[in-house]
Short mmCIF file of C-alpha atoms in Angstrom, two decimals:
data_model
loop_
_atom_site.label_atom_id
_atom_site.label_comp_id
_atom_site.label_asym_id
_atom_site.label_seq_id
_atom_site.Cartn_x
_atom_site.Cartn_y
_atom_site.Cartn_z
CA MET A 1 189.94 -51.24 159.97
CA HIS A 2 192.55 -53.64 161.34
CA LEU A 3 195.53 -53.01 163.57
CA THR A 4 198.51 -55.33 163.14
CA LYS A 5 201.91 -55.43 164.77
CA PRO A 6 205.06 -55.73 162.60
CA ALA A 7 206.63 -59.14 162.63
CA SER A 8 210.27 -58.21 162.94
CA SER A 9 211.94 -56.82 166.04
CA ARG A 10 213.92 -54.49 163.80
CA SER A 11 210.86 -52.51 162.83
CA ARG A 12 209.96 -52.16 166.50
CA SER A 13 213.29 -50.51 167.23
CA ARG A 14 212.63 -47.79 164.62
CA SER A 15 209.39 -46.65 166.17
CA ARG A 16 208.06 -46.43 169.68
CA ILE A 17 204.54 -46.95 168.34
CA ALA A 18 204.65 -49.82 165.88
CA TYR A 19 200.99 -50.07 164.93
CA LYS A 20 200.01 -50.12 161.31
CA PHE A 21 196.58 -49.08 160.03
CA GLU A 22 195.13 -51.15 157.23
CA CYS A 23 191.89 -50.07 155.68
CA PRO A 24 189.76 -52.26 153.42
CA SER A 25 189.59 -51.22 149.80
CA ASN A 26 185.81 -50.82 149.83
CA ILE A 27 185.77 -47.90 152.38
CA ASN A 28 183.92 -44.87 151.02
CA SER A 29 185.99 -41.87 150.01
CA ASN A 30 183.99 -39.76 152.46
CA ASN A 31 185.85 -41.48 155.25
CA SER A 32 189.10 -39.86 154.25
CA ASN A 33 189.35 -38.41 157.76
CA THR A 34 190.05 -41.89 159.01
CA GLY A 35 193.04 -42.13 156.72
CA LYS A 36 194.25 -38.76 157.94
CA MET A 37 194.02 -39.95 161.51
CA ALA A 38 196.09 -42.99 160.65
CA ALA A 39 198.67 -40.86 158.93
CA GLU A 40 198.83 -38.51 161.91
CA ALA A 41 199.27 -41.50 164.21
CA ARG A 42 202.19 -42.68 162.15
CA THR A 43 203.64 -39.18 162.11
CA ILE A 44 203.39 -38.82 165.90
CA SER A 45 205.27 -42.07 166.25
CA GLN A 46 208.27 -40.59 164.51
CA PRO A 47 211.06 -38.92 166.53
CA GLY A 48 211.10 -35.95 164.17
CA HIS A 49 207.62 -34.90 165.19
CA ILE A 50 208.79 -34.40 168.77
CA ARG A 51 211.23 -31.80 167.51
CA ASP A 52 208.37 -30.07 165.69
CA GLN A 53 206.35 -29.97 168.90
CA ARG A 54 209.25 -28.30 170.68
CA LYS A 55 209.29 -25.60 168.03
CA VAL A 56 205.54 -25.00 168.38
CA MET A 57 205.46 -24.82 172.19
CA PRO A 58 206.96 -21.27 172.47
CA HIS A 59 204.30 -19.98 170.07
CA ILE A 60 201.52 -21.59 172.12
CA LEU A 61 202.94 -20.04 175.30
CA LEU A 62 203.02 -16.57 173.71
CA LEU A 63 199.42 -17.00 172.59
CA ALA A 64 198.33 -17.93 176.13
CA ILE A 65 200.10 -14.88 177.55
CA ALA A 66 198.34 -12.66 175.04
CA VAL A 67 194.91 -14.06 175.98
CA VAL A 68 195.57 -13.50 179.69
CA SER A 69 196.71 -9.94 179.00
CA LEU A 70 193.48 -9.19 177.12
CA GLN A 71 191.42 -10.56 179.97
CA PHE A 72 193.35 -8.47 182.51
CA GLU A 73 192.81 -5.32 180.43
CA SER A 74 189.08 -6.12 180.31
CA VAL A 75 188.90 -6.49 184.11
CA SER A 76 190.84 -3.25 184.56
CA ALA A 77 188.40 -1.42 182.30
CA GLN A 78 185.47 -2.76 184.30
CA SER A 79 187.15 -1.62 187.52
CA MET A 80 187.58 1.89 186.13
CA MET A 81 183.86 1.95 185.27
CA THR A 82 182.93 0.73 188.77
CA LYS A 83 184.97 3.50 190.40
CA ASN A 84 182.80 6.09 188.67
CA GLU A 85 179.55 4.60 189.95
CA PRO A 86 177.89 5.85 193.17
CA MET A 87 178.78 3.81 196.22
CA PHE A 88 178.45 3.70 200.01
CA ILE A 89 181.47 4.04 202.24
CA SER A 90 179.38 3.60 205.40
CA ARG A 91 177.95 0.18 206.23
CA SER A 92 174.70 -0.88 207.90
CA GLU A 93 174.99 -0.90 211.69
CA THR A 94 173.00 -1.10 214.94
CA PHE A 95 173.28 1.86 217.31
CA LYS A 96 172.21 2.24 220.95
CA PHE A 97 171.40 5.60 222.49
CA ILE A 98 170.07 6.68 225.89
CA THR A 99 166.97 8.86 226.03
CA GLY A 100 167.94 12.52 225.80
CA GLU A 101 171.15 11.88 223.86
CA THR A 102 171.83 13.09 220.31
CA ILE A 103 171.55 10.43 217.59
CA VAL A 104 173.97 10.61 214.63
CA LEU A 105 173.61 8.03 211.84
CA PRO A 106 176.46 7.93 209.28
CA CYS A 107 175.86 7.89 205.53
CA GLU A 108 179.16 8.54 203.77
CA VAL A 109 178.94 8.14 199.98
CA ALA A 110 181.12 8.59 196.89
CA ASN A 111 180.48 9.52 193.23
CA THR A 112 176.99 10.87 193.91
CA ASP A 113 177.34 14.24 192.16
CA THR A 114 174.46 13.48 189.78
CA TYR A 115 172.40 11.37 192.19
CA VAL A 116 170.04 12.20 195.06
CA VAL A 117 170.83 10.80 198.50
CA ALA A 118 167.75 10.45 200.72
CA TRP A 119 166.94 9.33 204.27
CA LYS A 120 163.77 7.33 204.92
CA ARG A 121 162.05 5.79 207.89
CA GLY A 122 159.43 3.33 206.74
CA ILE A 123 157.51 5.13 203.98
CA ALA A 124 158.27 8.57 205.43
CA ILE A 125 161.00 10.61 203.71
CA LEU A 126 163.14 12.54 206.18
CA THR A 127 165.56 14.26 203.78
CA ALA A 128 166.13 14.38 200.01
CA GLY A 129 169.52 15.62 198.92
CA SER A 130 170.34 18.58 201.15
CA VAL A 131 166.65 19.41 201.66
CA LYS A 132 164.95 18.52 204.95
CA VAL A 133 161.48 17.04 204.36
CA THR A 134 160.32 15.97 207.82
CA PRO A 135 158.71 18.68 210.00
CA ASP A 136 160.44 17.30 213.11
CA PRO A 137 162.64 20.16 214.39
CA ARG A 138 165.03 17.70 216.03
CA VAL A 139 166.15 16.26 212.66
CA ARG A 140 168.83 17.68 210.36
CA LEU A 141 171.81 16.70 208.16
CA VAL A 142 175.35 17.17 209.46
CA ASN A 143 178.74 16.74 207.77
CA GLY A 144 177.33 15.76 204.41
CA PHE A 145 174.52 13.22 204.57
CA ASN A 146 174.84 12.09 208.19
CA LEU A 147 171.45 12.18 209.93
CA GLN A 148 171.19 13.86 213.34
CA ILE A 149 168.26 13.56 215.79
CA ARG A 150 168.46 15.60 219.00
CA ASP A 151 166.94 14.66 222.36
CA ALA A 152 166.36 10.98 221.62
CA LEU A 153 162.95 9.60 222.58
CA PRO A 154 161.80 5.98 223.00
CA THR A 155 159.68 6.47 219.86
CA ASP A 156 162.85 7.12 217.82
CA ALA A 157 163.74 3.42 217.94
CA GLY A 158 163.56 1.59 214.60
CA ASP A 159 165.18 1.29 211.16
CA TYR A 160 166.54 4.25 209.19
CA ILE A 161 167.43 3.87 205.48
CA CYS A 162 169.98 5.95 203.57
CA GLN A 163 169.34 5.52 199.84
CA ILE A 164 171.07 6.53 196.60
CA ALA A 165 168.42 7.14 193.93
CA THR A 166 169.91 5.11 191.06
CA MET A 167 167.90 3.06 188.52
CA ASP A 168 168.30 0.16 190.91
CA PRO A 169 168.25 2.01 194.28
CA ARG A 170 171.18 1.32 196.56
CA GLU A 171 170.73 1.64 200.30
CA ILE A 172 172.06 0.90 203.77
CA THR A 173 169.92 0.39 206.89
CA HIS A 174 170.78 1.53 210.41
CA THR A 175 168.88 0.10 213.38
CA VAL A 176 168.42 2.39 216.39
CA GLU A 177 167.75 1.09 219.90
CA ILE A 178 166.76 3.59 222.59
CA LEU A 179 167.93 2.71 226.10
CA VAL A 180 165.70 3.96 228.91
CA PRO A 181 166.95 4.24 232.52
CA PRO A 182 164.92 2.33 235.14
CA ARG A 183 161.97 3.86 236.92
CA ILE A 184 159.81 2.53 239.77
CA HIS A 185 156.37 2.52 238.23
CA HIS A 186 154.18 1.32 241.10
CA ILE A 187 154.29 -0.14 244.62
CA SER A 188 151.11 -1.96 245.56
CA THR A 189 150.97 -0.79 249.19
CA GLY A 190 152.23 2.75 248.82
CA GLY A 191 155.01 4.18 250.96
CA HIS A 192 153.54 3.26 254.36
CA LEU A 193 151.91 0.05 255.52
CA GLN A 194 150.38 -0.78 258.91
CA VAL A 195 149.60 -4.41 259.73
CA LYS A 196 148.59 -6.33 262.84
CA LYS A 197 150.92 -8.74 264.51
CA GLY A 198 150.62 -12.27 263.09
CA SER A 199 149.27 -11.19 259.70
CA SER A 200 150.89 -11.70 256.27
CA VAL A 201 152.23 -9.03 253.94
CA ARG A 202 152.63 -9.05 250.14
CA ILE A 203 154.21 -6.03 248.46
CA GLU A 204 154.63 -5.77 244.68
CA CYS A 205 157.11 -3.41 243.01
CA SER A 206 156.86 -2.83 239.25
CA ALA A 207 159.48 -0.99 237.20
CA THR A 208 159.94 0.16 233.62
CA GLY A 209 162.97 0.74 231.39
CA ASN A 210 164.77 -0.56 228.32
CA PRO A 211 166.13 -3.12 228.68
CA MET A 212 163.65 -4.31 231.29
CA PRO A 213 165.25 -3.71 234.71
CA ASN A 214 165.90 -6.32 237.37
CA VAL A 215 164.01 -5.70 240.62
CA THR A 216 165.44 -6.54 244.06
CA TRP A 217 164.20 -6.06 247.62
CA SER A 218 166.40 -5.19 250.58
CA ARG A 219 165.93 -3.93 254.14
CA LYS A 220 167.46 -0.75 255.48
CA ASN A 221 170.13 -1.43 258.12
CA ASN A 222 168.98 -5.02 258.48
CA ILE A 223 168.57 -8.34 256.72
CA LEU A 224 165.31 -9.57 255.25
CA PRO A 225 163.01 -11.77 257.36
CA ASN A 226 164.19 -14.81 255.35
CA GLY A 227 167.78 -14.17 256.47
CA GLU A 228 169.00 -12.91 253.08
CA GLU A 229 170.38 -9.48 252.28
CA LYS A 230 168.56 -9.24 248.95
CA LEU A 231 165.57 -10.83 247.27
CA HIS A 232 165.69 -10.94 243.44
CA SER A 233 161.97 -10.64 242.80
CA HIS A 234 159.42 -7.92 242.25
CA VAL A 235 157.24 -9.44 245.01
CA LEU A 236 158.14 -9.30 248.72
CA SER A 237 156.19 -11.66 250.97
CA ILE A 238 156.40 -11.66 254.79
CA GLU A 239 154.57 -14.27 256.85
CA ASN A 240 153.55 -14.07 260.52
CA VAL A 241 154.55 -10.44 260.96
CA ASP A 242 155.80 -9.28 264.37
CA ARG A 243 157.54 -6.16 265.63
CA HIS A 244 160.95 -7.60 264.73
CA LYS A 245 159.94 -7.66 261.07
CA GLY A 246 158.92 -4.03 260.94
CA GLY A 247 161.16 -1.43 259.37
CA VAL A 248 162.06 0.13 256.03
CA TYR A 249 162.03 -2.12 252.95
CA ILE A 250 163.65 -0.86 249.74
CA CYS A 251 162.73 -1.81 246.16
CA THR A 252 165.57 -1.23 243.66
CA ALA A 253 165.36 -1.42 239.84
CA ASN A 254 168.53 -1.61 237.74
CA ASN A 255 169.15 -2.20 234.02
CA ARG A 256 172.68 -0.69 233.88
CA VAL A 257 171.41 2.35 232.00
CA GLY A 258 171.98 5.47 234.02
CA GLN A 259 171.52 5.20 237.79
CA PRO A 260 169.41 2.54 239.57
CA ALA A 261 165.97 3.65 240.75
CA SER A 262 164.68 2.88 244.23
CA SER A 263 161.63 3.40 246.40
CA GLN A 264 160.91 2.40 249.99
CA VAL A 265 158.04 1.06 252.07
CA VAL A 266 157.83 1.64 255.83
CA LEU A 267 156.21 -1.34 257.56
CA HIS A 268 154.53 -0.58 260.91
CA VAL A 269 153.49 -3.52 263.09
CA LEU A 270 150.55 -2.91 265.45
CA CYS A 271 150.97 -4.79 268.75
CA LYS A 272 148.56 -5.18 271.72
CA TYR A 273 150.86 -3.59 274.27
CA ALA A 274 149.72 -1.06 276.90
CA THR A 275 151.33 2.34 277.02
CA HIS A 276 153.41 3.01 280.11
CA PHE A 277 154.77 6.35 281.27
CA HIS A 278 157.31 7.01 283.99
CA ILE A 279 156.80 10.58 285.16
CA SER A 280 159.10 12.65 287.31
CA THR A 281 158.10 13.72 290.84
CA LEU A 282 156.97 17.16 289.74
CA ARG A 283 153.40 15.97 289.49
CA LYS A 284 151.87 19.27 290.50
CA PHE A 285 153.08 20.78 287.25
CA ILE A 286 151.95 17.89 285.00
CA ALA A 287 148.51 16.78 283.91
CA LEU A 288 148.07 13.29 282.41
CA PHE A 289 145.13 12.76 280.11
CA LYS A 290 143.52 9.45 279.09
CA SER A 291 144.56 9.98 275.49
CA GLY A 292 148.20 9.85 276.60
CA THR A 293 148.75 13.58 276.28
CA LEU A 294 150.94 15.23 278.89
CA LYS A 295 150.56 18.86 279.79
CA ASN A 296 152.99 20.68 282.06
CA HIS A 297 152.96 24.10 283.64
CA ILE A 298 156.24 25.82 284.45
CA LYS A 299 156.47 29.31 285.74
CA LYS A 300 159.07 31.78 284.64
CA GLY A 301 162.35 31.21 286.44
CA GLN A 302 161.62 27.60 287.40
CA LYS A 303 163.74 24.70 286.19
CA ALA A 304 162.59 21.16 285.66
CA LEU A 305 163.88 17.89 284.20
CA PHE A 306 161.40 15.58 282.52
CA LEU A 307 162.18 11.96 281.63
CA PHE A 308 159.69 10.03 279.50
CA ILE A 309 160.00 6.31 278.81
CA VAL A 310 157.58 5.14 276.12
CA MET A 311 157.24 1.40 275.59
CA ASN A 312 154.72 1.55 272.77
CA ILE A 313 152.70 4.36 271.25
CA LEU A 314 150.54 2.29 268.89
CA MET A 315 147.34 0.72 270.21
CA ALA A 316 145.67 -2.12 268.40
CA GLN A 317 142.34 -1.34 266.83
CA LYS A 318 139.46 -3.36 268.31
#
């Protein structure tokens, strides 16, 4: 096939596309499509064909509109079918409850008239439809398929599944976290501690709760021996103890759940000081024993004033 341009400028003015298709005479008749293509090319080059295209365009536009309408009707039909299928209105969530509170887990559904809605925890079935399966007396259904658990315990924490029993089961999962107020679990020295002057003291305070509480040490009506008001640690260490470091030390646990928990330790410092007594002049009525015990005798009708000044009542153990 050869493409040639017309020689005269006049022929170019009659057609915007001035190519001419020439086919050799020995081309097989099976290649008639090639001739058709050439004829169509010549036809397109004519101004009259543009008018034909303008006539066809409205019909093409109507056809496109019809196709879109059919597709829209198909989508609408699918939507109507979907509306009749069972579905969840509630969504999976994480809930936090304090011990002792009542747990309520939502499971709002639609189009489940012919389907069973069940609650599960792990492999254990809690409810099936409106029937309670679990023997736990704290568990029941409220307001449809919402699951209620009274008097929440730490062991109630975990995942709970609400399931619609379709061929391909549909389900939502709620996660429950149980918050536990703080509690002082143990103090290594107990509530009272006696130490000798110059010794070292280490007191540990352990607490429980969820979340894990923060433990701080403070001193009643005074600052800590290190000069701070609080120590953010579960261990309180005091070096070179003297009588100025004695007093009441308070361990406090707080996790912002409920009220903080606290416990105190009374630190007694034993010093090697003698015991001195200043006794009034009424000696004939008073007996002083070596143990430090005073005994007085007053007869009926007598009046007396006793003034005792005690410098130290604790004696160091030898």
